[in-house]
Short mmCIF file of C-alpha atoms in Angstrom, two decimals:
data_model
loop_
_atom_site.label_atom_id
_atom_site.label_comp_id
_atom_site.label_asym_id
_atom_site.label_seq_id
_atom_site.Cartn_x
_atom_site.Cartn_y
_atom_site.Cartn_z
CA MET Q 1 0.00 0.03 -0.07
CA GLU Q 2 2.85 2.24 1.06
CA ALA Q 3 4.50 1.84 -2.52
CA LYS Q 4 1.08 2.40 -4.34
CA LYS Q 5 0.38 5.53 -2.46
CA LYS Q 6 3.77 6.80 -3.26
CA SER Q 7 3.26 6.41 -7.15
CA ILE Q 8 -0.11 8.06 -6.76
CA ASP Q 9 1.46 10.94 -4.96
CA ASP Q 10 4.17 11.38 -7.61
CA SER Q 11 1.77 11.23 -10.18
CA SER Q 12 -0.31 14.11 -8.57
CA ASP Q 13 2.76 16.25 -8.10
CA TRP Q 14 3.72 16.01 -11.80
CA HIS Q 15 0.04 16.99 -12.84
CA TRP Q 16 0.00 19.80 -10.39
CA TRP Q 17 3.31 21.31 -11.65
CA PHE Q 18 2.23 20.76 -15.13
CA PHE Q 19 -0.85 22.82 -14.32
CA VAL Q 20 0.90 25.57 -12.67
CA ALA Q 21 3.32 25.58 -15.68
CA VAL Q 22 0.32 26.21 -17.96
CA ILE Q 23 -1.31 28.99 -15.95
CA THR Q 24 1.82 30.57 -15.56
CA VAL Q 25 2.38 30.66 -19.42
CA LEU Q 26 -1.30 31.79 -19.86
CA VAL Q 27 -1.06 34.44 -17.34
CA ALA Q 28 2.33 35.72 -18.48
CA GLY Q 29 0.88 35.67 -22.06
CA ALA Q 30 -2.15 37.62 -20.96
CA ALA Q 31 0.10 40.05 -19.01
CA SER Q 32 2.20 40.65 -22.21
CA ILE Q 33 -0.80 41.05 -24.33
CA THR Q 34 -2.10 43.86 -21.59
CA ILE Q 35 1.38 45.53 -21.48
CA TRP Q 36 1.45 45.56 -25.32
CA ARG Q 37 -2.01 46.98 -25.54
CA SER Q 38 -1.18 49.69 -22.95
CA PHE Q 39 1.83 50.48 -24.79
CA HIS Q 40 0.04 50.46 -28.18
CA GLU Q 41 -2.65 52.76 -26.57
CA LEU Q 42 -0.01 55.19 -25.09
CA HIS Q 43 1.92 54.99 -28.27
CA ASN Q 44 -1.38 55.57 -30.30
CA ARG Q 45 -1.93 58.80 -27.89
CA VAL Q 46 1.46 60.34 -28.59
CA LEU Q 47 1.01 59.84 -32.11
CA HIS Q 48 -2.82 60.92 -32.28
CA VAL Q 49 -2.99 63.43 -29.73
CA ARG Q 50 -5.77 66.02 -30.39
CA ARG Q 51 -4.48 69.34 -31.53
CA PRO Q 52 -6.33 72.82 -31.60
CA PHE Q 53 -7.57 74.51 -34.93
CA ASN Q 54 -4.61 76.18 -36.40
CA GLY Q 55 -5.77 79.72 -37.37
CA VAL Q 56 -7.15 82.72 -36.03
CA THR Q 57 -10.48 82.35 -34.14
CA LEU Q 58 -12.42 85.45 -35.08
CA LYS Q 59 -14.63 85.56 -32.06
CA TYR Q 60 -11.64 85.77 -29.71
CA SER Q 61 -9.81 87.97 -31.92
CA ASP Q 62 -12.57 90.48 -31.42
CA ALA Q 63 -12.84 89.96 -27.67
CA LEU Q 64 -8.88 90.50 -27.47
CA GLY Q 65 -9.26 93.64 -29.43
CA ILE Q 66 -12.01 94.85 -27.16
CA SER Q 67 -10.42 93.79 -23.81
CA THR Q 68 -7.20 95.59 -24.34
CA GLN Q 69 -9.19 98.96 -24.45
CA PHE Q 70 -10.11 98.83 -20.73
CA PHE Q 71 -6.44 99.59 -20.01
CA ASP Q 72 -7.04 102.90 -21.80
CA VAL Q 73 -10.29 103.42 -19.96
CA GLN Q 74 -8.19 102.95 -16.55
CA LYS Q 75 -5.22 105.42 -17.57
CA SER Q 76 -4.31 108.08 -14.99
CA GLY Q 77 -1.86 110.99 -16.14
CA ARG Q 78 -1.24 112.97 -19.17
CA LEU Q 79 -2.86 110.87 -21.83
CA GLU Q 80 -0.91 110.27 -25.03
CA ASN Q 81 -2.59 109.08 -28.32
CA ASN Q 82 -5.98 108.94 -26.21
CA LEU Q 83 -8.35 106.21 -27.74
CA ILE Q 84 -11.01 106.82 -25.47
CA LYS Q 85 -13.03 109.98 -26.22
CA TRP Q 86 -14.66 110.37 -23.06
CA ARG Q 87 -11.27 110.05 -21.10
CA GLY Q 88 -8.89 112.90 -20.51
CA ASP Q 89 -5.94 113.93 -18.34
CA SER Q 90 -6.15 113.09 -14.44
CA GLY Q 91 -3.93 112.70 -11.49
CA LEU Q 92 -1.29 115.19 -12.83
CA GLU Q 93 -0.72 116.03 -9.15
CA ASP Q 94 -0.50 112.48 -7.85
CA GLY Q 95 2.82 112.12 -5.67
CA LYS Q 96 3.58 115.87 -5.46
CA ASP Q 97 3.05 115.74 -1.67
CA GLU Q 98 6.17 113.26 -1.62
CA ASN Q 99 8.03 115.03 -4.52
CA VAL Q 100 7.70 112.07 -6.78
CA ASP Q 101 5.83 111.60 -10.20
CA LEU Q 102 2.90 109.15 -9.58
CA SER Q 103 0.93 110.70 -12.23
CA LYS Q 104 0.71 107.56 -14.42
CA GLY Q 105 -0.65 104.03 -13.41
CA LEU Q 106 -4.14 102.89 -13.56
CA TYR Q 107 -7.22 103.30 -11.52
CA ASP Q 108 -7.99 100.18 -9.89
CA ALA Q 109 -11.56 99.53 -10.81
CA GLY Q 110 -14.80 101.78 -10.90
CA ASP Q 111 -13.19 104.27 -8.32
CA LEU Q 112 -10.36 106.56 -8.43
CA MET Q 113 -7.78 104.77 -6.36
CA LYS Q 114 -4.28 103.75 -7.36
CA PHE Q 115 -3.73 100.64 -5.19
CA GLY Q 116 -0.13 99.21 -5.75
CA PHE Q 117 -0.53 95.66 -5.16
CA PRO Q 118 -3.27 94.81 -7.56
CA MET Q 119 -1.82 97.05 -10.20
CA ALA Q 120 1.48 95.53 -9.91
CA PHE Q 121 -0.25 92.02 -10.36
CA THR Q 122 -2.20 93.36 -13.27
CA ALA Q 123 1.33 94.26 -14.77
CA THR Q 124 2.72 90.81 -13.93
CA VAL Q 125 -0.13 88.87 -15.45
CA LEU Q 126 -0.19 91.14 -18.57
CA ALA Q 127 3.58 90.53 -18.91
CA TRP Q 128 3.30 86.97 -18.57
CA SER Q 129 0.48 86.88 -21.34
CA ILE Q 130 2.53 88.80 -23.76
CA LEU Q 131 5.70 86.36 -23.09
CA GLU Q 132 3.55 83.31 -23.66
CA TYR Q 133 1.40 84.58 -26.52
CA GLY Q 134 2.69 87.66 -27.86
CA HIS Q 135 3.07 86.11 -31.18
CA HIS Q 136 -0.71 85.46 -31.11
CA MET Q 137 -1.32 89.32 -30.25
CA ASP Q 138 1.10 90.23 -32.82
CA GLU Q 139 -1.02 88.09 -35.34
CA VAL Q 140 -4.16 89.85 -34.77
CA LYS Q 141 -2.34 93.50 -34.41
CA GLU Q 142 -2.79 93.88 -30.86
CA LEU Q 143 0.85 93.43 -29.43
CA LYS Q 144 1.98 97.04 -29.65
CA HIS Q 145 -1.29 98.02 -27.55
CA ALA Q 146 -0.65 95.31 -24.88
CA GLN Q 147 3.21 96.74 -24.62
CA GLU Q 148 2.13 100.06 -24.51
CA SER Q 149 -0.54 99.19 -21.74
CA LEU Q 150 2.30 97.40 -19.75
CA LYS Q 151 4.52 100.14 -20.07
CA TRP Q 152 2.12 102.77 -18.68
CA ILE Q 153 2.05 100.60 -15.35
CA THR Q 154 5.82 99.95 -15.10
CA ASP Q 155 6.51 103.84 -15.74
CA TYR Q 156 4.64 104.35 -12.60
CA LEU Q 157 6.17 101.62 -10.68
CA ILE Q 158 9.52 102.78 -11.33
CA ASN Q 159 8.79 106.14 -10.03
CA ALA Q 160 7.03 104.66 -7.03
CA HIS Q 161 10.38 102.87 -6.22
CA PRO Q 162 12.46 105.94 -5.32
CA SER Q 163 15.00 104.32 -3.33
CA ASP Q 164 15.94 100.88 -2.36
CA ASN Q 165 13.83 100.30 0.66
CA VAL Q 166 10.99 102.64 -0.15
CA LEU Q 167 7.87 101.50 -2.21
CA TYR Q 168 5.06 103.92 -2.65
CA ILE Q 169 1.82 101.62 -2.62
CA GLN Q 170 -1.14 103.70 -2.69
CA VAL Q 171 -2.33 107.05 -3.94
CA GLY Q 172 -5.59 108.52 -2.69
CA ASP Q 173 -7.62 108.08 0.40
CA PRO Q 174 -10.33 105.56 -0.21
CA ASP Q 175 -12.52 106.67 2.55
CA ILE Q 176 -12.67 110.06 0.97
CA ASP Q 177 -12.88 108.50 -2.43
CA HIS Q 178 -16.03 106.48 -1.86
CA LYS Q 179 -17.74 109.55 -0.27
CA CYS Q 180 -17.69 110.87 -3.91
CA TRP Q 181 -18.90 110.03 -7.08
CA GLU Q 182 -17.08 112.10 -9.83
CA ARG Q 183 -14.88 111.91 -12.92
CA PRO Q 184 -11.19 111.48 -12.49
CA GLU Q 185 -10.85 114.53 -14.82
CA THR Q 186 -12.36 116.81 -12.26
CA THR Q 187 -11.60 115.46 -8.93
CA ALA Q 188 -10.46 118.00 -6.48
CA GLU Q 189 -9.78 115.94 -3.19
CA LYS Q 190 -6.68 115.43 -1.45
CA ARG Q 191 -4.92 112.35 -2.75
CA PRO Q 192 -2.18 111.43 -0.19
CA THR Q 193 0.45 108.88 -0.95
CA ILE Q 194 1.23 105.93 1.36
CA GLN Q 195 4.82 103.87 1.34
CA VAL Q 196 6.11 100.70 2.88
CA ASN Q 197 9.70 100.85 4.28
CA THR Q 198 12.03 99.40 6.82
CA THR Q 199 9.89 100.41 9.80
CA HIS Q 200 6.67 99.73 7.91
CA PRO Q 201 7.46 96.83 5.61
CA GLY Q 202 5.41 95.32 3.12
CA SER Q 203 6.97 92.10 1.46
CA ASP Q 204 3.75 91.16 -0.23
CA VAL Q 205 3.41 94.46 -2.18
CA ALA Q 206 7.03 94.67 -2.81
CA ALA Q 207 7.44 91.07 -4.06
CA GLU Q 208 4.60 91.45 -6.55
CA THR Q 209 6.33 94.83 -7.82
CA ALA Q 210 9.41 92.93 -8.17
CA ALA Q 211 7.64 90.27 -9.94
CA ALA Q 212 6.05 92.54 -12.28
CA MET Q 213 9.32 94.37 -13.04
CA ALA Q 214 11.26 91.40 -13.61
CA ALA Q 215 8.43 89.73 -16.11
CA ALA Q 216 8.20 93.27 -17.86
CA SER Q 217 12.14 93.51 -18.48
CA LEU Q 218 11.92 90.41 -20.55
CA VAL Q 219 9.03 91.79 -22.50
CA PHE Q 220 11.12 94.66 -23.52
CA LYS Q 221 14.63 93.13 -23.59
CA ASN Q 222 14.87 93.02 -27.17
CA GLN Q 223 13.07 96.33 -28.09
CA ASP Q 224 14.47 98.69 -25.36
CA PRO Q 225 17.38 96.78 -23.56
CA HIS Q 226 18.14 100.11 -21.43
CA TYR Q 227 14.67 100.19 -20.00
CA SER Q 228 14.59 96.36 -19.67
CA LYS Q 229 17.94 96.53 -17.69
CA LEU Q 230 16.28 99.47 -15.48
CA LEU Q 231 13.34 97.45 -14.65
CA LEU Q 232 15.38 94.42 -13.68
CA ASP Q 233 17.51 96.57 -11.43
CA HIS Q 234 14.49 97.71 -9.55
CA ALA Q 235 13.27 94.03 -9.41
CA GLN Q 236 16.24 92.69 -7.74
CA LYS Q 237 16.39 95.43 -5.22
CA LEU Q 238 12.77 95.19 -4.52
CA PHE Q 239 13.05 91.62 -4.08
CA ASN Q 240 16.22 92.27 -1.67
CA PHE Q 241 13.77 94.48 0.22
CA ALA Q 242 10.98 92.30 0.45
CA ASN Q 243 13.18 89.23 1.60
CA SER Q 244 15.06 91.33 4.05
CA TYR Q 245 12.31 93.07 5.78
CA PRO Q 246 9.39 90.53 6.21
CA GLY Q 247 5.95 91.82 6.90
CA VAL Q 248 2.30 92.12 5.62
CA TYR Q 249 1.56 95.35 4.20
CA THR Q 250 -1.90 95.60 5.63
CA LYS Q 251 -0.70 94.78 9.22
CA SER Q 252 2.35 97.20 8.87
CA ILE Q 253 -0.46 99.82 7.92
CA PRO Q 254 -3.47 99.01 9.50
CA SER Q 255 -5.53 101.95 8.16
CA ILE Q 256 -5.39 100.40 4.82
CA GLN Q 257 -6.83 96.79 5.87
CA ASP Q 258 -10.34 97.47 4.39
CA TYR Q 259 -9.15 97.34 0.76
CA TYR Q 260 -6.98 94.80 -0.73
CA ASN Q 261 -6.14 93.20 2.60
CA SER Q 262 -3.15 90.86 2.17
CA SER Q 263 -3.47 87.24 3.58
CA GLY Q 264 0.41 86.82 3.69
CA PHE Q 265 3.73 87.32 1.59
CA VAL Q 266 5.29 83.95 1.22
CA ASP Q 267 3.38 83.17 -2.11
CA GLU Q 268 4.66 86.56 -3.60
CA LEU Q 269 8.24 86.25 -2.27
CA LEU Q 270 8.29 82.61 -4.22
CA TRP Q 271 6.43 84.41 -7.37
CA ALA Q 272 9.00 87.05 -7.61
CA ALA Q 273 11.82 84.57 -7.17
CA ALA Q 274 10.45 82.46 -10.02
CA TRP Q 275 10.08 85.37 -12.10
CA LEU Q 276 13.65 86.68 -11.41
CA TYR Q 277 14.86 83.12 -12.16
CA HIS Q 278 13.21 83.56 -15.88
CA ALA Q 279 14.70 86.90 -16.01
CA THR Q 280 18.27 86.50 -15.06
CA GLN Q 281 18.98 82.58 -15.11
CA ASP Q 282 20.55 83.04 -11.61
CA ARG Q 283 20.53 79.66 -9.89
CA TYR Q 284 20.32 81.53 -6.70
CA TYR Q 285 16.58 82.05 -7.37
CA ILE Q 286 15.91 78.22 -8.27
CA SER Q 287 17.52 77.58 -4.89
CA TYR Q 288 15.35 79.92 -3.09
CA VAL Q 289 11.98 78.44 -4.39
CA THR Q 290 13.13 74.79 -3.95
CA VAL Q 291 15.91 73.92 -1.02
CA LEU Q 292 15.64 77.23 0.78
CA HIS Q 293 11.78 77.62 1.04
CA GLY Q 294 9.97 75.10 -1.10
CA ASN Q 295 9.15 72.87 1.57
CA MET Q 296 7.94 75.83 4.14
CA PHE Q 297 6.18 78.13 1.45
CA ALA Q 298 5.14 76.18 -1.70
CA ASN Q 299 2.40 74.13 0.01
CA TRP Q 300 3.20 71.28 -2.47
CA GLY Q 301 0.30 68.98 -3.06
CA ASN Q 302 -2.47 71.45 -2.31
CA PRO Q 303 -3.77 73.32 -5.22
CA THR Q 304 -5.14 76.81 -4.70
CA TRP Q 305 -7.17 79.48 -6.89
CA PHE Q 306 -5.11 82.01 -8.52
CA SER Q 307 -6.09 85.75 -7.59
CA TRP Q 308 -4.68 89.04 -6.94
CA ASP Q 309 -3.98 87.81 -3.29
CA SER Q 310 -2.88 84.24 -3.95
CA LYS Q 311 -0.16 83.77 -6.35
CA LEU Q 312 0.94 79.89 -5.48
CA ALA Q 313 -0.99 78.63 -8.45
CA GLY Q 314 0.58 81.00 -10.93
CA THR Q 315 3.88 80.08 -9.36
CA GLN Q 316 3.47 76.38 -9.77
CA VAL Q 317 2.54 76.59 -13.39
CA LEU Q 318 5.27 79.01 -14.13
CA LEU Q 319 8.06 76.70 -12.34
CA SER Q 320 6.41 73.95 -14.49
CA ARG Q 321 7.58 75.76 -17.45
CA VAL Q 322 11.25 75.02 -16.00
CA ASN Q 323 10.45 71.62 -15.51
CA PHE Q 324 8.82 70.88 -18.94
CA PHE Q 325 11.65 72.53 -20.83
CA GLY Q 326 14.68 72.28 -18.62
CA VAL Q 327 17.29 74.61 -17.14
CA LYS Q 328 20.23 76.38 -19.00
CA LYS Q 329 22.57 75.61 -16.07
CA GLU Q 330 23.06 72.58 -14.12
CA ILE Q 331 21.05 72.13 -10.70
CA SER Q 332 21.09 69.63 -8.01
CA ILE Q 333 19.08 66.62 -7.73
CA VAL Q 334 17.00 68.07 -4.94
CA GLU Q 335 16.35 71.19 -6.79
CA ASN Q 336 15.20 69.41 -9.81
CA MET Q 337 13.05 67.29 -7.25
CA ASN Q 338 11.49 70.03 -5.85
CA LEU Q 339 10.78 71.76 -9.32
CA GLN Q 340 9.07 68.61 -10.02
CA MET Q 341 6.80 69.15 -6.95
CA TYR Q 342 5.65 72.31 -8.46
CA ARG Q 343 4.64 70.59 -11.56
CA ARG Q 344 3.08 68.03 -9.66
CA THR Q 345 0.88 70.43 -7.79
CA ALA Q 346 0.12 72.40 -10.96
CA GLU Q 347 -1.11 69.10 -12.45
CA ALA Q 348 -3.23 68.55 -9.22
CA LEU Q 349 -4.98 72.00 -10.04
CA MET Q 350 -5.48 70.84 -13.68
CA CYS Q 351 -7.04 67.64 -12.24
CA MET Q 352 -8.91 69.64 -9.75
CA ILE Q 353 -11.01 71.65 -12.58
CA LEU Q 354 -11.42 68.68 -14.74
CA LEU Q 355 -12.79 66.04 -11.96
CA PRO Q 356 -15.39 66.34 -9.01
CA PRO Q 357 -15.83 67.95 -6.47
CA VAL Q 358 -14.95 71.14 -8.25
CA THR Q 359 -16.88 70.27 -11.48
CA SER Q 360 -19.98 70.03 -9.36
CA GLN Q 361 -19.21 73.48 -7.82
CA LYS Q 362 -20.34 75.04 -11.07
CA THR Q 363 -23.24 77.20 -12.03
CA ASN Q 364 -26.02 75.23 -14.09
CA GLY Q 365 -24.48 77.33 -17.13
CA GLY Q 366 -21.10 75.62 -16.42
CA LEU Q 367 -19.19 78.67 -14.92
CA ILE Q 368 -16.48 77.59 -12.27
CA TRP Q 369 -18.00 79.37 -9.20
CA VAL Q 370 -15.90 80.21 -6.06
CA ASN Q 371 -16.86 83.41 -4.80
CA GLU Q 372 -20.10 85.84 -4.98
CA TRP Q 373 -17.47 88.78 -5.03
CA ASP Q 374 -16.01 89.22 -8.31
CA THR Q 375 -16.90 85.60 -9.45
CA LEU Q 376 -15.26 85.69 -12.74
CA GLN Q 377 -11.69 86.48 -11.43
CA TYR Q 378 -11.49 82.86 -10.41
CA SER Q 379 -12.99 81.11 -13.53
CA ILE Q 380 -10.86 83.37 -16.11
CA ALA Q 381 -7.55 83.07 -14.00
CA THR Q 382 -7.97 79.58 -13.69
CA SER Q 383 -8.76 79.10 -17.65
CA PHE Q 384 -5.63 81.32 -18.55
CA LEU Q 385 -3.58 78.75 -16.32
CA ALA Q 386 -5.17 75.99 -18.10
CA VAL Q 387 -4.28 77.24 -21.23
CA ILE Q 388 -0.77 77.88 -20.49
CA PHE Q 389 -0.38 74.50 -19.06
CA SER Q 390 -1.89 72.72 -21.96
CA ASP Q 391 0.45 74.69 -24.38
CA TYR Q 392 3.41 73.40 -22.15
CA MET Q 393 2.09 69.75 -22.79
CA PHE Q 394 1.57 70.43 -26.63
CA THR Q 395 5.03 72.07 -26.82
CA SER Q 396 6.86 69.21 -24.90
CA ASN Q 397 4.96 66.38 -26.53
CA THR Q 398 3.55 65.32 -23.26
CA PRO Q 399 0.46 63.47 -24.27
CA TYR Q 400 -1.54 63.24 -21.03
CA ILE Q 401 -1.72 64.12 -17.20
CA TYR Q 402 -2.83 61.33 -15.00
CA CYS Q 403 -5.91 62.42 -12.45
CA ASN Q 404 -7.36 59.67 -10.13
CA GLY Q 405 -7.42 56.69 -12.49
CA LYS Q 406 -8.15 58.87 -15.61
CA LEU Q 407 -5.96 60.30 -18.38
CA PHE Q 408 -6.58 63.69 -19.92
CA GLU Q 409 -5.05 65.15 -22.89
CA PRO Q 410 -3.91 68.71 -23.09
CA MET Q 411 -7.18 69.35 -25.36
CA ASN Q 412 -9.34 68.59 -22.35
CA LEU Q 413 -7.69 71.57 -20.51
CA ARG Q 414 -8.02 73.60 -23.45
CA GLU Q 415 -11.77 72.75 -23.79
CA PHE Q 416 -12.21 73.61 -20.31
CA ALA Q 417 -10.71 77.04 -20.96
CA ILE Q 418 -13.08 77.62 -23.87
CA SER Q 419 -16.13 76.61 -22.10
CA GLN Q 420 -15.50 79.46 -19.41
CA ALA Q 421 -14.39 81.92 -22.17
CA ASP Q 422 -17.32 81.34 -24.01
CA TYR Q 423 -19.66 81.89 -20.98
CA VAL Q 424 -18.18 85.12 -20.27
CA LEU Q 425 -18.64 86.10 -23.92
CA GLY Q 426 -22.56 85.46 -23.97
CA ASN Q 427 -23.01 81.49 -23.93
CA ASN Q 428 -24.61 81.43 -20.73
CA PRO Q 429 -28.36 81.13 -19.36
CA VAL Q 430 -29.02 84.94 -19.60
CA ASN Q 431 -27.39 85.18 -23.17
CA MET Q 432 -25.31 88.23 -21.37
CA SER Q 433 -21.61 88.97 -22.50
CA TYR Q 434 -19.75 89.93 -19.37
CA LEU Q 435 -17.16 91.56 -21.63
CA VAL Q 436 -18.45 95.34 -22.12
CA GLY Q 437 -18.75 96.06 -25.72
CA PHE Q 438 -18.73 92.63 -27.04
CA GLY Q 439 -21.74 91.31 -28.57
CA ARG Q 440 -25.33 92.86 -28.67
CA ASN Q 441 -26.11 92.18 -24.96
CA TYR Q 442 -23.70 93.53 -22.38
CA PRO Q 443 -24.00 95.31 -19.02
CA GLN Q 444 -25.26 99.00 -19.50
CA TYR Q 445 -24.92 100.22 -15.79
CA VAL Q 446 -21.44 99.19 -15.03
CA HIS Q 447 -20.34 100.63 -11.63
CA HIS Q 448 -17.68 103.06 -12.93
CA ARG Q 449 -17.44 106.64 -12.27
CA GLY Q 450 -16.02 108.11 -15.27
CA ALA Q 451 -18.49 105.83 -17.51
CA SER Q 452 -21.74 106.96 -15.55
CA ILE Q 453 -21.07 110.66 -15.79
CA PRO Q 454 -21.69 112.62 -18.89
CA ILE Q 455 -18.48 114.36 -20.24
CA ASP Q 456 -20.02 117.87 -20.09
CA ALA Q 457 -21.69 117.37 -16.53
CA ASN Q 458 -20.47 120.05 -14.00
CA THR Q 459 -20.68 118.02 -10.97
CA SER Q 460 -18.18 117.73 -7.90
CA CYS Q 461 -17.71 115.03 -4.90
CA LYS Q 462 -21.27 115.08 -3.34
CA ASP Q 463 -23.71 116.24 -6.09
CA GLY Q 464 -22.18 113.32 -8.69
CA PHE Q 465 -23.98 110.69 -6.91
CA ILE Q 466 -27.16 111.70 -9.02
CA TRP Q 467 -25.44 109.73 -11.65
CA LEU Q 468 -24.75 106.77 -9.58
CA ASN Q 469 -28.53 106.80 -8.84
CA SER Q 470 -29.71 107.55 -12.54
CA THR Q 471 -32.03 105.01 -13.93
CA LYS Q 472 -30.31 105.92 -17.46
CA PRO Q 473 -27.81 103.63 -18.85
CA ASN Q 474 -24.19 104.84 -18.71
CA PRO Q 475 -23.55 107.67 -21.11
CA ASN Q 476 -20.15 106.55 -21.83
CA VAL Q 477 -19.06 102.87 -22.51
CA ALA Q 478 -16.45 101.29 -20.19
CA ILE Q 479 -15.18 99.46 -23.36
CA GLY Q 480 -13.34 96.16 -22.54
CA ALA Q 481 -14.30 95.96 -18.92
CA VAL Q 482 -14.82 92.37 -17.53
CA VAL Q 483 -17.54 92.96 -14.84
CA GLY Q 484 -17.79 90.72 -11.47
CA GLY Q 485 -20.08 88.38 -13.04
CA PRO Q 486 -23.17 86.29 -12.18
CA PHE Q 487 -24.52 84.83 -8.90
CA LEU Q 488 -24.41 80.93 -8.49
CA ASN Q 489 -27.76 80.85 -10.05
CA ASP Q 490 -26.39 82.23 -13.10
CA THR Q 491 -28.25 85.66 -12.60
CA TYR Q 492 -27.06 89.18 -13.03
CA ILE Q 493 -28.54 92.36 -11.77
CA ASP Q 494 -27.59 95.12 -14.12
CA SER Q 495 -27.47 98.21 -11.41
CA ARG Q 496 -24.80 100.81 -10.96
CA ASN Q 497 -25.38 100.19 -7.24
CA ASN Q 498 -24.46 96.45 -7.59
CA SER Q 499 -20.42 96.91 -7.20
CA MET Q 500 -20.50 93.07 -6.21
CA GLN Q 501 -21.52 92.00 -9.66
CA GLY Q 502 -20.86 95.05 -11.67
CA GLU Q 503 -17.60 96.56 -10.87
CA PRO Q 504 -14.69 96.02 -13.16
CA THR Q 505 -11.02 95.49 -12.34
CA THR Q 506 -7.94 95.87 -14.18
CA TYR Q 507 -6.43 92.35 -13.06
CA ASN Q 508 -9.75 90.77 -14.28
CA ASN Q 509 -8.91 92.30 -17.62
CA ALA Q 510 -5.33 91.10 -17.72
CA PHE Q 511 -6.42 87.54 -16.96
CA PHE Q 512 -8.94 87.78 -19.76
CA VAL Q 513 -6.13 89.26 -22.26
CA GLY Q 514 -4.12 86.27 -21.50
CA LEU Q 515 -6.93 83.80 -21.78
CA MET Q 516 -8.08 85.42 -25.08
CA SER Q 517 -4.35 85.68 -26.41
CA GLY Q 518 -3.86 81.91 -25.61
CA LEU Q 519 -7.30 80.95 -27.40
CA VAL Q 520 -7.23 83.26 -30.62
CA SER Q 521 -4.84 81.04 -32.37
CA PHE Q 522 -2.50 78.06 -31.60
CA SER Q 523 1.16 77.46 -31.94
CA SER Q 524 4.12 76.33 -29.78
CA VAL Q 525 5.05 78.36 -26.89
CA ALA Q 526 8.82 79.69 -26.67
CA ARG Q 527 10.77 76.97 -24.62
CA SER Q 528 12.69 80.13 -22.96
CA PHE Q 529 11.61 83.67 -22.38
CA THR Q 530 15.48 84.66 -22.95
#
């Protein structure tokens, strides 16, 4: 019995191992087929990645030409080649109380204030738009106009920085300004200036101004090398000031906290350093954003919205450019790994806008909706970043990003941006264009002093309120203004007293100019700004 049992066991072992061998071969074969299919699918994605229409889109060309005009509407100073018939010289005495010429620059929104923090941010975003898409702007004859608008701001910023550790960051008293309703050309109220310095630091506003000047120095590098060098010199000194004397400007000067109250300054320091790296190729700035301050300041892995107060999302996309296209000088392994963290966080933002829960945080009409105040800022700013990131992918032949088990092509990002842009231009439940002057139906009661008062009206501070409360549409068109936008239910109340929805801002327009410039045509972006 023992011998027979043994032979039976031997036979079972042989059959068992044969079975295992067959299964192993089958599994290996199936795995090979799966791997081959996955490789073949990826290969097809690379070869057959969808690409945009290669030509000018007339709708976006028209919208770009209209939106750039709002910078002319907002100009202060002695106007040159004035294209806005109802605007004239204003603010000519600005800065005289401190013996500096602050007559240029832009009024912030519908009021007559010059706030340096959002004005500098407007310049940074406009410069970035030109650097990425100046060739598109040139194709539709808007490049020179955009450059002139940028220089109008940077001329002001240069004068606002009279010495290394002094920066003028505000002209006008908002409390006085908001008690008046009058045209900028006729205002007679006092317009005091406010500065940050070593005893009242403002790292956020100083670093944002440094970012603006660094970015603008790249815009003007070839056409005006002397001006470009001047801007870069100011940018580096302002960055050193911001970094050496840390402080939030609205905490240093509590009296201005009610307007553009800053939430912090570390994002502006990273933002400025990123721009200074692009402008100088100095490895110090790469080190600054990676090994020196990346872990503490960058909030890797946690995507945020891009706005006048929060620059991290913009910084992550801007530094993704370095990771996509490489650096000109050798950097360390740790620096390179940290640059990848910026790119991964930028990708997380792209995934966030393509997947739930953010995709469920839209209006029924499809608009990304974050805040009831200035709603469009977030959707337009995010769309601007999405177009840029998608073009980095196109240019670097990156076929997809991986989002929670799904693959998305660069065209998916571009299509998201198109959906938001088209909503702004009238493809929404109320069929209203939120770009003033575009289409047949756009806001007629924009919350804007100059637009609301007839050019021949003889009104002063207090009696000008008759025009705020008038039931008649604005006599002057604030051409190119992007207003605040709709409520969550896609409705819009067209009233001058509705500043929440109806007040335009220069930074909204900078975002929109960038978005239109990215969508108006399609081509590879430059691999380097220098």
